[in-house]
Coordinates of C-alpha atoms and ligand atoms in Angstrom, one line a residue:
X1 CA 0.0 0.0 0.0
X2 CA 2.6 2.2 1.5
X3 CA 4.7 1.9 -1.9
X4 CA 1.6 2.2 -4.0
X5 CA 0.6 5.7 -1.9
X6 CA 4.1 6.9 -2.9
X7 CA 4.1 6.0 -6.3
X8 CA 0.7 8.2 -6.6
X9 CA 2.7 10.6 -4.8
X10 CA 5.5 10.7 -7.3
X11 CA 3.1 10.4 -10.2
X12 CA 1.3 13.0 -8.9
X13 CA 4.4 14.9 -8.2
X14 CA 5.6 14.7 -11.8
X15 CA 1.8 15.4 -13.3
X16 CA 2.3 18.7 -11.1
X17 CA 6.0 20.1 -12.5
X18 CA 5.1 18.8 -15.2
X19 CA 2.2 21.4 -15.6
X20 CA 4.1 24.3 -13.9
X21 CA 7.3 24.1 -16.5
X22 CA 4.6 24.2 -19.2
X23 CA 3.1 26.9 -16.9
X24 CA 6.5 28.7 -17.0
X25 CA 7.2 28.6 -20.9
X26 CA 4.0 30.4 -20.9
X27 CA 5.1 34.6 -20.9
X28 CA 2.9 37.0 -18.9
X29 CA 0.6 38.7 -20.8
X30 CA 0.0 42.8 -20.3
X31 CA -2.1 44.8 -22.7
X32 CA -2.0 48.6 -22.0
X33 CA -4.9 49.7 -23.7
X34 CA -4.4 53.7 -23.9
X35 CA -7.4 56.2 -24.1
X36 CA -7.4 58.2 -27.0
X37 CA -4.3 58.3 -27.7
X38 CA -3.9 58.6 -31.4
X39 CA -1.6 57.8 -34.2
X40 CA 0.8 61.0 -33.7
X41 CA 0.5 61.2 -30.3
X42 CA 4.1 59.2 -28.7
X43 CA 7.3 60.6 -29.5
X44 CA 8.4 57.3 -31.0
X45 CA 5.2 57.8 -33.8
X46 CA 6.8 61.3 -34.7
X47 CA 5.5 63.6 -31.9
X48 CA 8.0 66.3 -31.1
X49 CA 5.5 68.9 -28.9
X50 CA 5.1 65.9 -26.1
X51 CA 8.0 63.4 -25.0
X52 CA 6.8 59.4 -24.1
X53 CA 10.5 58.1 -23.2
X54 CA 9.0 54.7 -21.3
X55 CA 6.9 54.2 -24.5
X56 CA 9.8 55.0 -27.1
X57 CA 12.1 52.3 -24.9
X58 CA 9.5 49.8 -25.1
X59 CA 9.4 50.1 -28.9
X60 CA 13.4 50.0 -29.2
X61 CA 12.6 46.9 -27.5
X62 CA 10.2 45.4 -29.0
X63 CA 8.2 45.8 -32.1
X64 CA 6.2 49.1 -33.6
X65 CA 3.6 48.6 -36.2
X66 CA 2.4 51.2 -38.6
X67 CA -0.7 49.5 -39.7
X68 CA -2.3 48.9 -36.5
X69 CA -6.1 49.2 -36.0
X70 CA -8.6 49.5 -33.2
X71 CA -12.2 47.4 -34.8
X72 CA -13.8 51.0 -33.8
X73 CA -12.8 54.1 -33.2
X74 CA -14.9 54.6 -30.2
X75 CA -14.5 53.1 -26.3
X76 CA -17.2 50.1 -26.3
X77 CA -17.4 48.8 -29.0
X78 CA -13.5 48.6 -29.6
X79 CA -12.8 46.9 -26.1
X80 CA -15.6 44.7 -26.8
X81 CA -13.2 43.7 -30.0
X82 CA -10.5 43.0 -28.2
X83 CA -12.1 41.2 -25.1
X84 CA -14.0 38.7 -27.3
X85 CA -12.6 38.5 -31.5
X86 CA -15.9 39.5 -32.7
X87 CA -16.1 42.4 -35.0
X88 CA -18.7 44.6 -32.5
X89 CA -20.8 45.3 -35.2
X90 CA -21.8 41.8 -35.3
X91 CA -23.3 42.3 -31.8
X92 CA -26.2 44.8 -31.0
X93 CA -25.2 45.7 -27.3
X94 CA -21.2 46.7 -28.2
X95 CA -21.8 48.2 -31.1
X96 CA -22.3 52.2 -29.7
X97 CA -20.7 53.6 -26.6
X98 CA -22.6 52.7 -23.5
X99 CA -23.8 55.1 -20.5
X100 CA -22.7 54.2 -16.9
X101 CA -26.0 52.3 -16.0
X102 CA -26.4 49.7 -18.8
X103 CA -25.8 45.9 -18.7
X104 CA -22.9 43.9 -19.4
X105 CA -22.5 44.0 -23.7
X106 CA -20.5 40.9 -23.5
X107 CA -22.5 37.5 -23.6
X108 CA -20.9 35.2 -20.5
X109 CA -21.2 32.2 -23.5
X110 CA -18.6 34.1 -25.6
X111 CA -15.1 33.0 -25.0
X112 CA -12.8 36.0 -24.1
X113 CA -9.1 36.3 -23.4
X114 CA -9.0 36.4 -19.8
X115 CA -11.0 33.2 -20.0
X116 CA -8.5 31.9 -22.8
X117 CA -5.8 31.9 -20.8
X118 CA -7.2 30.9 -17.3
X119 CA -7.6 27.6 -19.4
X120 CA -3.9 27.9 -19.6
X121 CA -3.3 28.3 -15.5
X122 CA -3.2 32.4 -16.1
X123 CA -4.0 34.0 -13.0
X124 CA -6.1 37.2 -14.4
X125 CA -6.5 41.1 -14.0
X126 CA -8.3 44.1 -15.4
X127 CA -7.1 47.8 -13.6
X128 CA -8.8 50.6 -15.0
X129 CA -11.5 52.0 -18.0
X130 CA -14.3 49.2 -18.4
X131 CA -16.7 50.8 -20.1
X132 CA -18.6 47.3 -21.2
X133 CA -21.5 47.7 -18.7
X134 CA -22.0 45.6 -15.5
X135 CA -25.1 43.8 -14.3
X136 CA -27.9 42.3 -16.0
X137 CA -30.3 45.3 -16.4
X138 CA -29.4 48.6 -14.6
X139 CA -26.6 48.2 -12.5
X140 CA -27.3 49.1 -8.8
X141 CA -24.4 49.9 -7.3
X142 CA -25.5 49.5 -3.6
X143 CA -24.6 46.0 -4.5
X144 CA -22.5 43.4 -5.8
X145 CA -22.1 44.5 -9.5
X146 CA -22.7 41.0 -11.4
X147 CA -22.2 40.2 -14.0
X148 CA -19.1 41.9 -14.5
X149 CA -15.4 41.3 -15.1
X150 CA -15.6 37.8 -12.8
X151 CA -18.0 36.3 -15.1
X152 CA -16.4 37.5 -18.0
X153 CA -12.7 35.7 -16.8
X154 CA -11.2 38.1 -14.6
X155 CA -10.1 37.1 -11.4
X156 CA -9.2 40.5 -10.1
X157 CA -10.7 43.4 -11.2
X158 CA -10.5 47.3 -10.2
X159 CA -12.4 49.6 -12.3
X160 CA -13.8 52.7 -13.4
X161 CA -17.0 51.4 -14.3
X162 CA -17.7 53.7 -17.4
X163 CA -15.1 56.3 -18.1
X164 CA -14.2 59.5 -16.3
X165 CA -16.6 62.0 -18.1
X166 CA -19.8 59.7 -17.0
X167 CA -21.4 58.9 -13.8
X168 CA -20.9 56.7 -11.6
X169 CA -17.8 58.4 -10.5
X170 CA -16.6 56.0 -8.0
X171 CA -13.8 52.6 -8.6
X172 CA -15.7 49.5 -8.5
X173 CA -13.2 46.4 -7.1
X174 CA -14.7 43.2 -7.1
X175 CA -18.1 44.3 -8.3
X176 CA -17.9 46.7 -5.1
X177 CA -18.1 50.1 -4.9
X178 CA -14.7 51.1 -2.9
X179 CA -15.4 53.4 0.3
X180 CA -19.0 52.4 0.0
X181 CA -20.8 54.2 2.5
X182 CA -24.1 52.1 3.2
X183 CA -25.6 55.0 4.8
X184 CA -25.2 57.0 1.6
X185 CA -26.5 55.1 -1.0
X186 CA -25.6 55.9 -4.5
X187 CA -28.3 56.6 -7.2
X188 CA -27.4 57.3 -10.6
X189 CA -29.5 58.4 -13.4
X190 CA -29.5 58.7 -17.5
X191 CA -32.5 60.4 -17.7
X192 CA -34.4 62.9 -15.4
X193 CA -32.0 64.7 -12.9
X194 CA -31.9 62.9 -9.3
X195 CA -30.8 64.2 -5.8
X196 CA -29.8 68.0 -5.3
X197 CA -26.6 68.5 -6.0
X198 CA -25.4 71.0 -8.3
X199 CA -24.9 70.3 -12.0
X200 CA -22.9 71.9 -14.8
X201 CA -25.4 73.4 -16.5
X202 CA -27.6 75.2 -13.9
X203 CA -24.6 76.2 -11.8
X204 CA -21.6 76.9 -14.1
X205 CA -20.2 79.2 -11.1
X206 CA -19.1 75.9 -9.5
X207 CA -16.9 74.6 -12.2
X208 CA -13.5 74.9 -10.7
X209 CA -11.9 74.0 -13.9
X210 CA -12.9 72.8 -17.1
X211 CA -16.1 73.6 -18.9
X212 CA -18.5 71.9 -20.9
X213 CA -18.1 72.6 -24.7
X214 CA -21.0 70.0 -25.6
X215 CA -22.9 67.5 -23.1
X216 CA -21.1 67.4 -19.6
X217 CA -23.3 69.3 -18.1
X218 CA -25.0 67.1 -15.7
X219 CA -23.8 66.6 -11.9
X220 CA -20.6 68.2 -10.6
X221 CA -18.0 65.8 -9.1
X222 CA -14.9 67.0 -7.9
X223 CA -15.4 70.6 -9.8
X224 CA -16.3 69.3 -13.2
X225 CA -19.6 68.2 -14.3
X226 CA -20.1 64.9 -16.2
X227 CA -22.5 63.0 -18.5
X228 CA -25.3 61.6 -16.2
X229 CA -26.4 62.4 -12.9
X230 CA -25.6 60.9 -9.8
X231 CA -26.1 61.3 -5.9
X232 CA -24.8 59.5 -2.9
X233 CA -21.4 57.8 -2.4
X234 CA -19.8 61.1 -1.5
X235 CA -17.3 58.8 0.6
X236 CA -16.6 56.6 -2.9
X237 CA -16.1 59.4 -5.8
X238 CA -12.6 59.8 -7.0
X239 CA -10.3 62.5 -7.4
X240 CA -9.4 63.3 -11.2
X241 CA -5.5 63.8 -10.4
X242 CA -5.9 60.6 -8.8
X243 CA -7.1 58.4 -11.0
X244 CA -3.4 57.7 -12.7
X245 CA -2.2 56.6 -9.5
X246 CA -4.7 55.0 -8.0
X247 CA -5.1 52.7 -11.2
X248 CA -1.3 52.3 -11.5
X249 CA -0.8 51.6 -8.1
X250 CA -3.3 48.7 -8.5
X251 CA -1.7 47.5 -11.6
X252 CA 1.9 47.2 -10.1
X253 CA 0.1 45.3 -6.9
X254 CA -1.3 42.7 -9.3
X255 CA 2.0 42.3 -11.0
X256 CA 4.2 42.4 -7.7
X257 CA 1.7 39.8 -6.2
X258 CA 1.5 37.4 -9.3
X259 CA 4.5 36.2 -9.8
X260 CA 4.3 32.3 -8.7
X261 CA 2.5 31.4 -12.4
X262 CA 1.4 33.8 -15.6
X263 CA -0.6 36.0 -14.9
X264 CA -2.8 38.2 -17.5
X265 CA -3.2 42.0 -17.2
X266 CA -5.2 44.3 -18.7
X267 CA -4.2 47.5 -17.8
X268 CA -6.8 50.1 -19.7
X269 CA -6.2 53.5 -18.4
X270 CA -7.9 56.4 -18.4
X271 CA -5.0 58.1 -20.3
X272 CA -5.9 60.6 -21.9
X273 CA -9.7 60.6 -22.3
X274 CA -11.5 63.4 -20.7
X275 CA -11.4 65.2 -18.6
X276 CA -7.7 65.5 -19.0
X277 CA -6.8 66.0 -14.9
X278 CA -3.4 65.2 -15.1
X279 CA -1.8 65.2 -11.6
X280 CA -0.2 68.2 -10.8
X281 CA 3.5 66.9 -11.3
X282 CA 2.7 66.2 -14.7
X283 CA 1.3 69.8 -15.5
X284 CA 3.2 71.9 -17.6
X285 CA 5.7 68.5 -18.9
X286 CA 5.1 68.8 -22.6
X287 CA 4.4 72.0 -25.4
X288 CA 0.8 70.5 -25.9
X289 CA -1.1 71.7 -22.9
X290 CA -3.0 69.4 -20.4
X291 CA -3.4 66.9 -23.3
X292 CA 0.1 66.6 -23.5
X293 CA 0.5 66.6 -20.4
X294 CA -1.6 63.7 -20.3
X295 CA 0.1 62.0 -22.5
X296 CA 2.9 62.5 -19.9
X297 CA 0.9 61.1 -17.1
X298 CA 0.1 57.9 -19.5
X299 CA 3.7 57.4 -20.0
X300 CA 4.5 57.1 -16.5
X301 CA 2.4 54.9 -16.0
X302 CA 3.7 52.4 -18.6
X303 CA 7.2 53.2 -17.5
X304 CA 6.1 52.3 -14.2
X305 CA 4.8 48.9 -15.5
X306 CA 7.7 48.3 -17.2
X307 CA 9.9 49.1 -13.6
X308 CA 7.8 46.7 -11.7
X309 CA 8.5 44.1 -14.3
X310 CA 12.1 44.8 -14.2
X311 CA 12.3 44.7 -10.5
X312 CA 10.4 41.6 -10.1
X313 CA 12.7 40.0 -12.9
X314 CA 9.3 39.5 -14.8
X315 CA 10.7 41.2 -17.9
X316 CA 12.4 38.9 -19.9
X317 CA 9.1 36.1 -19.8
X318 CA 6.4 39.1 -20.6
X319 CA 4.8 39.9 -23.6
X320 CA 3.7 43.7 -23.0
X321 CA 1.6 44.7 -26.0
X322 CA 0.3 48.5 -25.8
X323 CA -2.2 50.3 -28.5
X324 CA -4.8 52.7 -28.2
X325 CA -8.7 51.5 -28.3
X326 CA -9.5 54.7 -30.8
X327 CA -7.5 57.5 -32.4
X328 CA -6.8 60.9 -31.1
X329 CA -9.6 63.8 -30.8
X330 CA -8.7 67.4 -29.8
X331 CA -12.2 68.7 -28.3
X332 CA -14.1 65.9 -26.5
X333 CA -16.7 67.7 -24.6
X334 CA -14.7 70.3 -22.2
X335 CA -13.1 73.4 -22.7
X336 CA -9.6 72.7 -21.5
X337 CA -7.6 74.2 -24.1
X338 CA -6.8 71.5 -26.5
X339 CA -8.9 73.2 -29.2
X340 CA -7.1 76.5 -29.1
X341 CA -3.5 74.5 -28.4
X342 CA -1.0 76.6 -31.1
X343 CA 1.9 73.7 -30.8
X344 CA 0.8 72.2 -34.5
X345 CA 0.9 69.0 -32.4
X346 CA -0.9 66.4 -34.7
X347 CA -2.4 64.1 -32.6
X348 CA -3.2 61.7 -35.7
X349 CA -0.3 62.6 -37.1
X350 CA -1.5 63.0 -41.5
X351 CA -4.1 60.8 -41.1
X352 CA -7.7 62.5 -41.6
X353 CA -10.2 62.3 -39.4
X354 CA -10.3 61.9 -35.3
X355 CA -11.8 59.7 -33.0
X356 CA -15.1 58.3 -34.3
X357 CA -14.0 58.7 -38.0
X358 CA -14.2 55.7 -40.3
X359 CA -11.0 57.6 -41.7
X360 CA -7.7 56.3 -40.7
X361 CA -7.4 59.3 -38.0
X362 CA -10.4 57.2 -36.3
X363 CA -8.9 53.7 -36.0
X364 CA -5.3 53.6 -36.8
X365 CA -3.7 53.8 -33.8
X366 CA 0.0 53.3 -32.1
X367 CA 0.6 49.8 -31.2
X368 CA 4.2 48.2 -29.8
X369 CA 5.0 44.8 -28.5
X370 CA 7.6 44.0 -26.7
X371 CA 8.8 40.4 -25.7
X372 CA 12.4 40.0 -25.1
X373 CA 14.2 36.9 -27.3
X374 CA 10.8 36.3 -29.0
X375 CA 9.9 39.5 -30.7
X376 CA 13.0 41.2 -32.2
X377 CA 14.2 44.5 -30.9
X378 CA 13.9 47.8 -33.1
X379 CA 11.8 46.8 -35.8
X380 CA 8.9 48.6 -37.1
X381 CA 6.4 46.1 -38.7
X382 CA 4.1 47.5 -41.6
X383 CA 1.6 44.6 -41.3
X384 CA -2.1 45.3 -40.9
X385 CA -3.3 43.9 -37.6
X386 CA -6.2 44.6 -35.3
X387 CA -7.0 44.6 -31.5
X388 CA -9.6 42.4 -32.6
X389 CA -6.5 39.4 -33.1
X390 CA -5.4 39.4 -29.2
X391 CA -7.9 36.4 -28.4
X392 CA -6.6 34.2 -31.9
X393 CA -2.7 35.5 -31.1
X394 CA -3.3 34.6 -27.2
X395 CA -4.4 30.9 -28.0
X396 CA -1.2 30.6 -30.5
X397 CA 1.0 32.0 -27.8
X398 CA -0.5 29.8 -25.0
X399 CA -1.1 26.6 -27.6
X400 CA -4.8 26.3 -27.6
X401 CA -7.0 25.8 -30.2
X402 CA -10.0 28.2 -30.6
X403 CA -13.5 26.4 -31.1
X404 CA -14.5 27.5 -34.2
X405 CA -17.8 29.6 -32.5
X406 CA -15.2 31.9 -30.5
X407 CA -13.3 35.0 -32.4
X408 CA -14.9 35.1 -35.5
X409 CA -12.8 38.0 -36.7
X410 CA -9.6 37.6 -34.5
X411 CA -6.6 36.7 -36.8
X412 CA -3.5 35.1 -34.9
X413 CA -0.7 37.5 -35.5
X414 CA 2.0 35.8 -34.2
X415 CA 3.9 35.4 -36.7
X416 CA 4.1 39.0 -37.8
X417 CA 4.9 39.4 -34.0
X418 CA 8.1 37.3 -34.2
X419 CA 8.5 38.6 -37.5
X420 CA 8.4 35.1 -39.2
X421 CA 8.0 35.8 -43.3
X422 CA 4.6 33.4 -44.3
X423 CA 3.5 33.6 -47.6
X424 CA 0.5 35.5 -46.5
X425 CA 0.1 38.4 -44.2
X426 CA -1.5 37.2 -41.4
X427 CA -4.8 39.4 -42.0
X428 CA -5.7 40.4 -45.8
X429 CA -9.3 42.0 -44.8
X430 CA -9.9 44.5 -41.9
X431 CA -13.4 46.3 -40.9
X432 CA -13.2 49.4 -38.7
X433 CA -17.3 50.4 -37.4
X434 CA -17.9 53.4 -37.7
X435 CA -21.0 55.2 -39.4
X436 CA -20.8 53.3 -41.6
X437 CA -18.9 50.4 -41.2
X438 CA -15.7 50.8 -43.3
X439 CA -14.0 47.9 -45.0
X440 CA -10.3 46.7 -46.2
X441 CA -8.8 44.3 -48.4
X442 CA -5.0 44.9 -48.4
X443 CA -4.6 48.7 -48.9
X444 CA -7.8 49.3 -51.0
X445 CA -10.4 50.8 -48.0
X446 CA -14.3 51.7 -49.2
X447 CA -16.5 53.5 -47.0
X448 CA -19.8 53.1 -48.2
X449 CA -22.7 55.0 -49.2
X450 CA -24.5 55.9 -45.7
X451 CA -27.8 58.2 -45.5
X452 CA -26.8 61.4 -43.3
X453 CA -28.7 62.6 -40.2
X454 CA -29.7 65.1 -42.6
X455 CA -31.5 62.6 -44.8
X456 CA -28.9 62.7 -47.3
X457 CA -26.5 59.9 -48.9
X458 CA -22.9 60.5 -48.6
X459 CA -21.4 59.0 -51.6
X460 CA -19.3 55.8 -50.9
X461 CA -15.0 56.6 -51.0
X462 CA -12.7 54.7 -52.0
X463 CA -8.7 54.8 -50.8
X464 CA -6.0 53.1 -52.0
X465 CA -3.6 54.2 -48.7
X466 CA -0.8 52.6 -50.4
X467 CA -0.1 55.9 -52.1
X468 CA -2.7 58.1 -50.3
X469 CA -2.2 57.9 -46.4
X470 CA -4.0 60.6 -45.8
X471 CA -7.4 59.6 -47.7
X472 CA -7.7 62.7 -49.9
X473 CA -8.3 61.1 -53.2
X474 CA -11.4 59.5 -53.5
X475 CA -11.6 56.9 -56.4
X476 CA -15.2 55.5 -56.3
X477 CA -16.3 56.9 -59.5
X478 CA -12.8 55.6 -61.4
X479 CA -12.6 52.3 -59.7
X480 CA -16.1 51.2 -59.8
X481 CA -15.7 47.6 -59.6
X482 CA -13.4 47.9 -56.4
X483 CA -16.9 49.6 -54.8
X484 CA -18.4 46.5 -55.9
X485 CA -15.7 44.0 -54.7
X486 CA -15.6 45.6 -51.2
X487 CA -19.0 46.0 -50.8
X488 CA -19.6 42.0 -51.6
X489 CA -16.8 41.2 -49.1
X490 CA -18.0 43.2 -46.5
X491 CA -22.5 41.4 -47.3
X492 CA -20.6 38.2 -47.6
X493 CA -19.1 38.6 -43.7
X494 CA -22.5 39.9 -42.3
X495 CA -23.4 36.9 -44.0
X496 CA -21.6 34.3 -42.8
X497 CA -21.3 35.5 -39.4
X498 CA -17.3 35.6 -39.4
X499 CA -14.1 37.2 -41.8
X500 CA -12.0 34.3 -40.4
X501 CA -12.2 30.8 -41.6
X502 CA -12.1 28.8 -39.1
X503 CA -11.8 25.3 -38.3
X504 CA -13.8 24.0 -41.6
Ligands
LIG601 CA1 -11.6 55.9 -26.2

């Protein structure tokens, strides 16, 4: 018996390093998923008004791609993208930006990343912007906020719940409210006003700093007023020049504390979105005003990621991939000077169009990954890749198979990661949802046709961005039957409910 019991043992024994050395081959996963941030935005994408030193060594290390996309150039729908593979256009509830009371958008049958790799033994964490709703209906945040991140694979979670320009404006850990206060109970509201606090609009007088220039006029939190109304929590709301260290600080804890097996982070900060609040050591640190001084603040906070790493000898076995989740917009509902900002900073660089565009400027966005030995050091990759590949790139890194229902537009990109030289790219067809949806094969892009809130049709536009970056030739009317091809591509992927083939 005895030598039977410890034969199981060493069996079991074995089974169990077994596991853990496959467990260690595995890298660490972070995604940095910037705010805003848009193509000309980092020093290292040809900024010279604002400095992002952390962000230009982690592209000396690593890999910088010039072809990068968000699937939209909007929050929800673009971190919906990148949660699940699925082009959000595809489903109803991601496909537009979503107040701060409405339910989770992502189905808890849909297989994400975060519940990708736990297959894999990741240990996994999401610090900062969620903005993919919580609950079932309305969330009541008096409560335990479920479903949320849990039920969609995170293990740990710390969020904002919406984004900083929305109420509620409180962190939300583990589907709690931090520094609830249970004898002030927190309402929020989309509609009719609620409680008696001030708001934006009928007491201007009170905003300490920033403005409204359009919407944002509802409650006043912390001297600025937001989209949506809220009362309660007094205890709970955050502190905008805060909010960079408090999500930081969270981020670096998860990392510190994770280091017995992988771990998975998904570090979405509110960097830069509005309001821009930078802390005040970061005021004044670029020639771009508070934006760039944002950008400032967002760099630190990668840098600091990237010290923690370093310290925690976590470096060389991490894959740290950071992009933006829509391209870079100059007024975004506040009067904080970006509009007037004289610097000639380009925050898309030549691309046209901003954040919410179905022009480049709307979804091309910086992305770098860096992975020491795998990924080579320096090299800038041209390839056209999406946010939507992270859940098909995750299973190739982590050696799963995807069943063919999950990521039906998530492309593995591994190979243009390691730059390996297949005789395909690794994508050949890209959609980026806006209004309307636009559509790529190779460099030819078509925007449709779409009727205007004025009634009117737009005529569809066709780019070729191989020789026209900046979209200022259209070439519908010469190239008709490129119109006709992209338009059948993108009916034929409503169609068949995917743009990647599969397991057939
Ligand atoms: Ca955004």
């Amino acid at each position: 018996m005895k030598i039977l019991h410890f034969g199981l043992v060493a069996i079991s024994l074995a089974v169990v390093q077994a596991a853990s050395c496959l467990a260690a081959e595995h890298p660490n996963i972070v995604v940095i998923l910037a705010d805003d941030i848009g193509y000309g935005d980092l020093s290292c994408y040809g900024a010279t008004k604002v400095k992002t030193p952390n962000l230009d060594k982690l592209a000396a290390q690593g890999m910088r791609f010039t072809d990068a996309h968000c699937a939209a150039p909007v929050c929800t729908p673009s971190r919906y993208a990148l949660l699940t593979g699925q082009y959000p256009w595809r489903h109803e509830p991601a496909r537009r930006i979503l107040s701060g009371i409405a339910p989770l958008a992502i189905p808890l049958d849909r297989l994400t990343v975060p519940k990708l790799v736990k297959q894999a033994g990741y240990t996994t964490g999401v610090v900062g912007k969620w903005h993919l709703g919580l609950g079932e209906t309305e969330p009541d945040f008096n409560t335990e906020l479920k479903p949320g991140p849990k039920e969609v694979g995170f293990d740990y979670s710390f969020i904002i719940p919406a984004t900083g320009d929305r109420t509620p404006c409180v962190y939300v850990e583990n589907g709690r409210v931090v520094n609830y206060d249970p004898k002030d109970p927190i309402q929020v509201s989309y509609g009719p006003k609620i409680g008696m606090e001030p708001t934006g609009k009928e007491n201007p007088e009170l905003l300490f700093n920033q403005k409204p220039s359009h919407g944002h006029d509802a409650t006043i939190v912390n001297g600025i007023s937001r989209i949506g109304f809220m009362s309660g929590g007094k205890a709970a709301r955050w502190k905008d020049e805060d909010m960079a260290d408090e999500i930081t600080q969270r981020a670096v804890r998860f990392v510190a504390s994770h280091k017995a097996k992988p771990f998975f982070l998904y570090f979405a900060t509110h960097g830069i979105h509005v309001p821009r609040f930078p802390h005040p050591r970061f005021r004044g640190k670029s020639e771009h005003g508070l934006r760039g001084d944002a950008i400032v603040e967002l760099d630190w906070c990668v840098g600091e990621i990237m010290a923690t790493l370093e310290e925690q000898d976590l470096h060389r076995n991490t894959l740290i991939i950071f992009t933006s989740d829509n391209g870079g917009v100059m007024d975004d509902g506040y009067v904080d000077g970006t509009q007037e900002d004289g610097s000639g900073h380009l925050c898309n660089g030549k691309l046209r169009g901003f954040k919410g565009s179905p022009y480049e400027g709307g979804t091309r966005v910086p992305l770098i990954a860096c992975w020491p030995g795998r990924i080579p050091a320096g090299k800038v990759s041209a390839e056209m890749v999406s946010s939507v590949d992270l859940l098909a790139t995750v299973a190739a890194i982590t050696g799963q198979a995807l069943p063919n229902a999950a990521g039906p537009d998530s492309f593995d990109i591994l190979p243009a990661l390691l730059a390996e030289k297949p005789e395909l790219p690794c994508r050949e067809t890209l959609t980026m949802q806006a209004n309307p949806i636009a559509v790529r094969r190779g460099n030819w892009k078509l925007i449709p046709s779409v009727r205007q809130a004025n009634g009117q049709a737009r005529p569809a536009e066709l780019y070729n961005l191989a020789d026209d970056l900046a979209e200022k030739k259209n070439l519908a009317t010469e190239h008709p039957e490129k119109v006709r091809e992209l338009a059948t591509l993108l009916e034929e992927m409503r169609k068949s409910g995917r743009s990647q083939p599969g397991n057939k």
